[in-house]
Amino acid sequence: MSVLVTGGAGFIGSHVVRLLQQRGERVVVVDDLSNGRAERVGDAPLVQLDLAAERAPEVLRGAFAEHSVDAVVHFAARKQVGESVEQPARYWQQNVGGQANLLQAMQDAGVGRLVFSSSAATYGAPQVAVVREDGPAEPINPYGQTKLVGEWMNRAAGVAWGLRSANLRYFNVAGAGWPDLGDSVVMNLIPIVFTALDAGRAPVVFGDDYPTPDGSCVRDYVHVLDLAEAHLAALDHLAGDAAGEGHDVFNVGTGTGASVFEVLQVVREVTGIDVQPEVRARRAGDPPQLVADVSRIRDELGWTASKGLRDTVASAWEAWRAGR
């Protein structure tokens, strides 16, 4: 198999690239390097490209032909909830425009399999403790809206020209499969906490008055290596005869939630540092709780998470220290 990975020099993408390389697949990476690092992709060819650029379809068609690409894993996107609320037009232009260019190039080149990096943000603020894929998809911020539109676009391409797609709705991703592939971009809770500790500052908790057991947001934290393995399971599924007969949307999580305060307690245990947070007002666009029902991906793709919250925090801390 020859796989093109957009955003493959980033945090999650680099883990998928490495797993694909380890099992002997041919890999080519497309990344604009705004958040990614070229050294993360190993010996994979790297095409530096903004997918939303006008020239992107032509460049992608060339890469598909040069590397005889069979399938695509699409990560490249803007992904900050708060930033999306402040800059919605930028998110639509980058996430939706970039994906439109990718799908057009795939159609032109006859590349018919796609694993899409979607998000639990597509659910919005669900009124249930555990979220199923067949529940309402009502995103409450522009980031989640662009991911839901991305799923619609993939489905439309399936009807129009036969694209096979698996849309993976990630819950909160953290940890590191290898110390050199840690999350180097400080956008998610655990690296934000580590950055604050390095600077001798109190980490900030946005909101302690949510309708959750301790008042802080509850999320399902999935280890990045587990998540990367889910992408390989999805690629293998799309290559099989059963693809198209089942579902195209899959939650990827552990099925267990942890609050922000609970994560901070695990950080204390792992690091030995007495983490005392500063509590501020809620951020716009943050739902109180998001926890995955993971039965569909288990039953259809044969994937389950193998690592818990302590594994995730400990691996993230090891990678953080290795990068300092």
Coordinates of C-alpha atoms in Angstrom, one line a residue:
M1 CA 0.0 0.0 0.0
S2 CA 1.1 3.6 -0.8
V3 CA -0.4 6.1 1.6
L4 CA -0.3 9.9 1.4
V5 CA -0.6 11.5 4.8
T6 CA -1.6 15.2 5.0
G7 CA -0.4 16.8 8.2
G8 CA 2.0 13.9 8.6
A9 CA 4.7 16.0 10.2
G10 CA 2.4 16.9 13.1
F11 CA 1.7 15.3 16.4
I12 CA -0.9 12.6 15.4
G13 CA 0.2 12.4 11.8
S14 CA 3.8 11.5 12.6
H15 CA 2.6 8.6 14.8
V16 CA 0.6 7.2 11.9
V17 CA 3.5 7.7 9.5
R18 CA 5.9 5.8 11.8
L19 CA 3.5 2.9 12.2
L20 CA 2.9 2.7 8.5
Q21 CA 6.7 2.7 7.9
Q22 CA 7.2 0.0 10.6
R23 CA 4.9 -2.3 8.8
G24 CA 6.5 -1.7 5.4
E25 CA 4.1 0.6 3.7
R26 CA 5.2 3.3 1.3
V27 CA 4.4 6.8 2.7
V28 CA 4.5 10.3 1.4
V29 CA 3.8 13.3 3.6
V30 CA 2.1 16.6 2.7
D31 CA 2.4 19.3 5.3
D32 CA 2.8 23.1 5.4
L33 CA 5.0 22.8 8.5
S34 CA 3.1 25.5 10.3
N35 CA 2.9 23.1 13.3
G36 CA 4.7 20.1 12.0
R37 CA 8.4 19.2 12.0
A38 CA 10.1 17.8 9.0
E39 CA 12.4 15.5 11.1
R40 CA 9.4 13.6 12.4
V41 CA 8.6 11.9 9.0
G42 CA 11.8 9.8 8.8
D43 CA 12.7 9.0 5.2
A44 CA 9.2 9.6 3.8
P45 CA 9.2 12.1 1.0
L46 CA 7.8 15.4 2.2
V47 CA 5.8 17.8 0.0
Q48 CA 5.5 21.2 1.7
L49 CA 2.1 22.5 0.8
D50 CA -0.9 24.5 2.2
L51 CA -3.9 22.4 1.1
A52 CA -6.1 25.5 0.8
A53 CA -3.7 27.2 -1.7
E54 CA -4.9 27.6 -5.3
R55 CA -2.2 25.4 -6.6
A56 CA -2.8 22.5 -4.2
P57 CA -4.9 20.2 -6.5
E58 CA -2.2 20.3 -9.1
V59 CA 0.6 19.6 -6.6
L60 CA -1.5 16.8 -5.1
R61 CA -2.2 15.2 -8.4
G62 CA 1.5 15.1 -9.1
A63 CA 2.3 13.5 -5.7
F64 CA -0.4 10.9 -6.3
A65 CA 1.1 10.0 -9.7
E66 CA 4.7 10.1 -8.6
H67 CA 4.2 7.8 -5.6
S68 CA 1.4 5.6 -7.0
V69 CA -0.8 6.5 -4.0
D70 CA -3.6 4.1 -3.1
A71 CA -5.1 5.8 0.0
V72 CA -5.0 9.1 1.9
V73 CA -5.0 9.8 5.7
H74 CA -6.1 13.5 6.1
F75 CA -5.0 15.3 9.2
A76 CA -4.1 18.8 7.9
A77 CA -6.4 21.4 9.5
R78 CA -6.7 24.2 12.0
K79 CA -7.9 22.7 15.3
Q80 CA -8.3 25.2 18.2
V81 CA -11.8 25.7 19.4
G82 CA -11.2 29.1 20.9
E83 CA -9.4 30.4 17.8
S84 CA -12.2 29.1 15.6
V85 CA -14.7 31.2 17.6
E86 CA -12.5 34.2 17.1
Q87 CA -11.6 33.5 13.4
P88 CA -14.4 31.5 11.8
A89 CA -13.7 32.5 8.2
R90 CA -10.1 31.3 8.6
Y91 CA -11.3 27.9 9.8
W92 CA -13.8 27.5 6.9
Q93 CA -11.2 28.6 4.4
Q94 CA -8.4 26.3 5.7
N95 CA -10.4 23.2 6.8
V96 CA -13.2 23.1 4.3
G97 CA -11.3 24.7 1.4
G98 CA -8.3 22.5 2.0
Q99 CA -10.4 19.3 2.0
A100 CA -12.3 20.4 -1.1
N101 CA -8.9 20.7 -2.9
L102 CA -7.8 17.3 -1.6
L103 CA -11.1 15.5 -2.7
Q104 CA -10.9 17.1 -6.1
A105 CA -7.3 15.9 -6.6
M106 CA -8.3 12.4 -5.4
Q107 CA -11.1 12.2 -7.8
D108 CA -9.0 13.4 -10.7
A109 CA -6.3 10.9 -9.8
G110 CA -8.6 8.0 -9.1
V111 CA -7.5 7.6 -5.4
G112 CA -10.6 6.1 -3.8
R113 CA -9.8 5.5 -0.1
L114 CA -9.7 8.2 2.7
V115 CA -9.3 8.1 6.4
F116 CA -10.5 11.5 7.7
S117 CA -9.4 13.2 11.0
S118 CA -12.8 14.3 12.3
S119 CA -13.6 15.2 15.9
A120 CA -15.9 14.8 18.9
A121 CA -16.5 18.5 18.5
T122 CA -19.1 17.5 15.8
Y123 CA -21.4 16.5 18.7
G124 CA -21.5 19.9 20.3
A125 CA -22.8 19.8 23.9
P126 CA -24.6 16.4 24.0
Q127 CA -27.3 15.8 26.6
V128 CA -26.1 12.3 27.3
A129 CA -23.3 10.9 29.5
V130 CA -21.8 8.8 26.7
V131 CA -22.0 9.8 23.0
R132 CA -22.9 7.4 20.2
E133 CA -22.2 8.0 16.5
D134 CA -25.9 7.9 15.7
G135 CA -26.8 10.7 18.2
P136 CA -27.3 14.3 17.2
A137 CA -24.4 16.1 15.5
E138 CA -24.8 19.7 16.6
P139 CA -21.4 21.4 16.8
I140 CA -21.3 24.6 18.9
N141 CA -18.2 26.1 17.5
P142 CA -16.8 26.7 14.0
Y143 CA -14.1 24.1 14.4
G144 CA -16.6 21.4 15.0
Q145 CA -18.8 22.7 12.1
T146 CA -15.9 22.4 9.7
K147 CA -15.3 18.8 10.8
L148 CA -18.9 17.9 10.3
V149 CA -18.9 19.5 6.9
G150 CA -15.8 17.5 6.1
E151 CA -17.7 14.3 6.8
W152 CA -20.6 15.5 4.6
M153 CA -18.1 16.2 1.8
N154 CA -16.6 12.7 2.0
R155 CA -20.1 11.1 2.0
A156 CA -21.1 13.2 -1.1
A157 CA -17.9 12.1 -2.8
G158 CA -18.9 8.5 -2.1
V159 CA -22.2 9.0 -3.9
A160 CA -20.7 11.0 -6.7
W161 CA -17.7 9.0 -7.6
G162 CA -17.3 6.1 -5.2
L163 CA -14.9 7.4 -2.5
R164 CA -14.6 5.0 0.4
S165 CA -14.1 6.9 3.6
A166 CA -13.8 6.4 7.3
N167 CA -14.4 9.4 9.4
L168 CA -12.7 9.1 12.8
R169 CA -14.2 11.3 15.5
Y170 CA -11.4 11.8 18.0
F171 CA -11.9 12.5 21.6
N172 CA -9.0 14.2 23.5
V173 CA -5.7 13.0 22.2
A174 CA -2.5 13.1 24.4
G175 CA 0.6 11.1 25.3
A176 CA 3.4 10.0 23.0
G177 CA 4.2 6.7 21.3
W178 CA 7.9 7.6 21.2
P179 CA 9.7 10.4 23.1
D180 CA 10.7 12.1 19.9
L181 CA 7.1 12.4 18.7
G182 CA 5.7 14.2 21.7
D183 CA 3.1 17.0 21.3
S184 CA 5.3 20.0 20.6
V185 CA 2.5 22.5 19.9
V186 CA 1.0 23.8 23.1
M187 CA -2.7 23.6 22.2
N188 CA -4.1 20.7 24.4
L189 CA -4.5 20.4 28.1
I190 CA -1.5 18.3 29.1
P191 CA 1.2 20.2 27.2
I192 CA -0.4 23.4 28.4
V193 CA 0.0 22.2 32.0
F194 CA 3.6 21.2 31.4
T195 CA 4.4 24.6 29.9
A196 CA 3.0 26.3 32.9
L197 CA 5.0 24.0 35.2
D198 CA 8.2 24.8 33.3
A199 CA 7.5 28.5 33.7
G200 CA 6.7 28.3 37.4
R201 CA 3.1 29.4 36.7
A202 CA -0.2 27.9 37.8
P203 CA -1.9 26.1 35.0
V204 CA -5.3 27.6 34.1
V205 CA -8.6 25.8 34.4
F206 CA -11.4 27.3 32.4
G207 CA -14.5 26.9 34.4
D208 CA -15.2 25.0 37.6
D209 CA -19.0 25.5 37.5
Y210 CA -20.0 23.0 34.8
P211 CA -22.7 20.4 35.6
T212 CA -20.1 17.7 36.2
P213 CA -19.0 16.0 39.5
D214 CA -16.2 18.4 40.3
G215 CA -17.3 21.4 38.2
S216 CA -14.6 21.0 35.6
C217 CA -15.0 19.8 32.0
V218 CA -15.0 16.0 31.5
R219 CA -13.3 14.5 28.5
D220 CA -12.3 11.1 27.1
Y221 CA -8.4 11.1 26.9
V222 CA -7.1 8.6 24.3
H223 CA -3.4 7.8 23.9
V224 CA -2.0 9.0 20.6
L225 CA -0.5 5.6 19.8
D226 CA -3.8 3.9 20.3
L227 CA -5.4 6.6 18.0
A228 CA -2.7 6.0 15.4
E229 CA -3.4 2.3 15.4
A230 CA -7.1 3.1 14.8
H231 CA -6.1 4.8 11.6
L232 CA -4.3 1.7 10.4
A233 CA -7.3 -0.4 11.3
A234 CA -9.5 2.0 9.3
L235 CA -7.2 1.8 6.3
D236 CA -7.3 -1.9 6.3
H237 CA -11.0 -1.9 6.6
L238 CA -11.4 0.4 3.6
A239 CA -9.1 -2.0 1.6
G240 CA -11.4 -4.9 2.3
D241 CA -14.6 -6.2 0.7
A242 CA -16.7 -5.1 3.6
A243 CA -16.0 -1.4 3.2
G244 CA -19.1 0.5 2.2
E245 CA -21.4 -2.1 3.8
G246 CA -21.1 -0.8 7.4
H247 CA -20.7 2.7 8.8
D248 CA -18.4 5.6 7.9
V249 CA -18.2 7.4 11.2
F250 CA -16.4 6.0 14.2
N251 CA -15.7 7.4 17.7
V252 CA -12.1 6.9 18.8
G253 CA -11.7 7.1 22.6
T254 CA -11.5 4.9 25.7
G255 CA -15.1 5.1 26.7
T256 CA -14.0 6.6 30.1
G257 CA -14.1 10.2 31.1
A258 CA -11.8 12.2 33.3
S259 CA -12.3 15.8 34.5
V260 CA -9.7 18.5 34.2
F261 CA -9.1 18.4 37.9
E262 CA -8.6 14.6 37.7
V263 CA -6.0 15.0 35.0
L264 CA -4.2 17.5 37.1
Q265 CA -4.1 15.0 40.0
V266 CA -2.5 12.4 37.7
V267 CA 0.0 15.0 36.5
R268 CA 0.9 15.5 40.2
E269 CA 1.4 11.8 40.7
V270 CA 3.5 11.4 37.5
T271 CA 5.7 14.5 37.9
G272 CA 5.9 14.8 41.6
I273 CA 5.1 18.5 41.3
D274 CA 2.3 20.0 43.4
V275 CA 0.1 21.4 40.7
Q276 CA -2.2 24.1 41.9
P277 CA -4.4 25.6 39.1
E278 CA -5.8 29.0 38.6
V279 CA -9.5 28.9 37.8
R280 CA -10.9 31.3 35.3
A281 CA -14.2 31.8 33.6
R282 CA -15.5 29.3 31.0
R283 CA -14.2 29.5 27.4
A284 CA -16.7 30.0 24.6
G285 CA -17.6 26.8 22.8
D286 CA -16.6 24.3 25.4
P287 CA -19.2 21.6 26.2
P288 CA -19.3 20.3 29.8
Q289 CA -18.7 16.6 28.9
L290 CA -17.6 14.5 26.0
V291 CA -17.1 10.7 26.5
A292 CA -17.1 8.2 23.6
D293 CA -19.3 5.1 23.1
V294 CA -16.6 3.0 21.4
S295 CA -18.7 -0.1 20.6
R296 CA -18.9 0.6 16.9
I297 CA -15.2 0.8 16.2
R298 CA -14.6 -2.2 18.3
D299 CA -17.2 -4.3 16.5
E300 CA -16.6 -3.2 13.0
L301 CA -12.8 -2.4 12.9
G302 CA -11.7 -4.6 15.7
W303 CA -10.0 -1.7 17.5
T304 CA -10.0 -0.9 21.2
A305 CA -7.8 1.4 23.3
S306 CA -5.1 -0.3 25.3
K307 CA -3.8 2.5 27.4
G308 CA -5.3 4.5 30.3
L309 CA -4.9 8.0 31.6
R310 CA -1.8 7.4 33.7
D311 CA -0.1 5.8 30.7
T312 CA -1.0 8.8 28.6
V313 CA 0.2 11.4 31.1
A314 CA 3.4 9.5 31.9
S315 CA 4.4 9.1 28.2
A316 CA 3.6 12.8 27.5
W317 CA 5.8 13.8 30.5
E318 CA 8.7 11.5 29.2
A319 CA 8.5 13.1 25.8
W320 CA 8.2 16.6 27.2
R321 CA 11.4 16.1 29.3
A322 CA 13.2 14.6 26.3
G323 CA 12.4 17.6 24.2
R324 CA 13.7 20.1 26.8

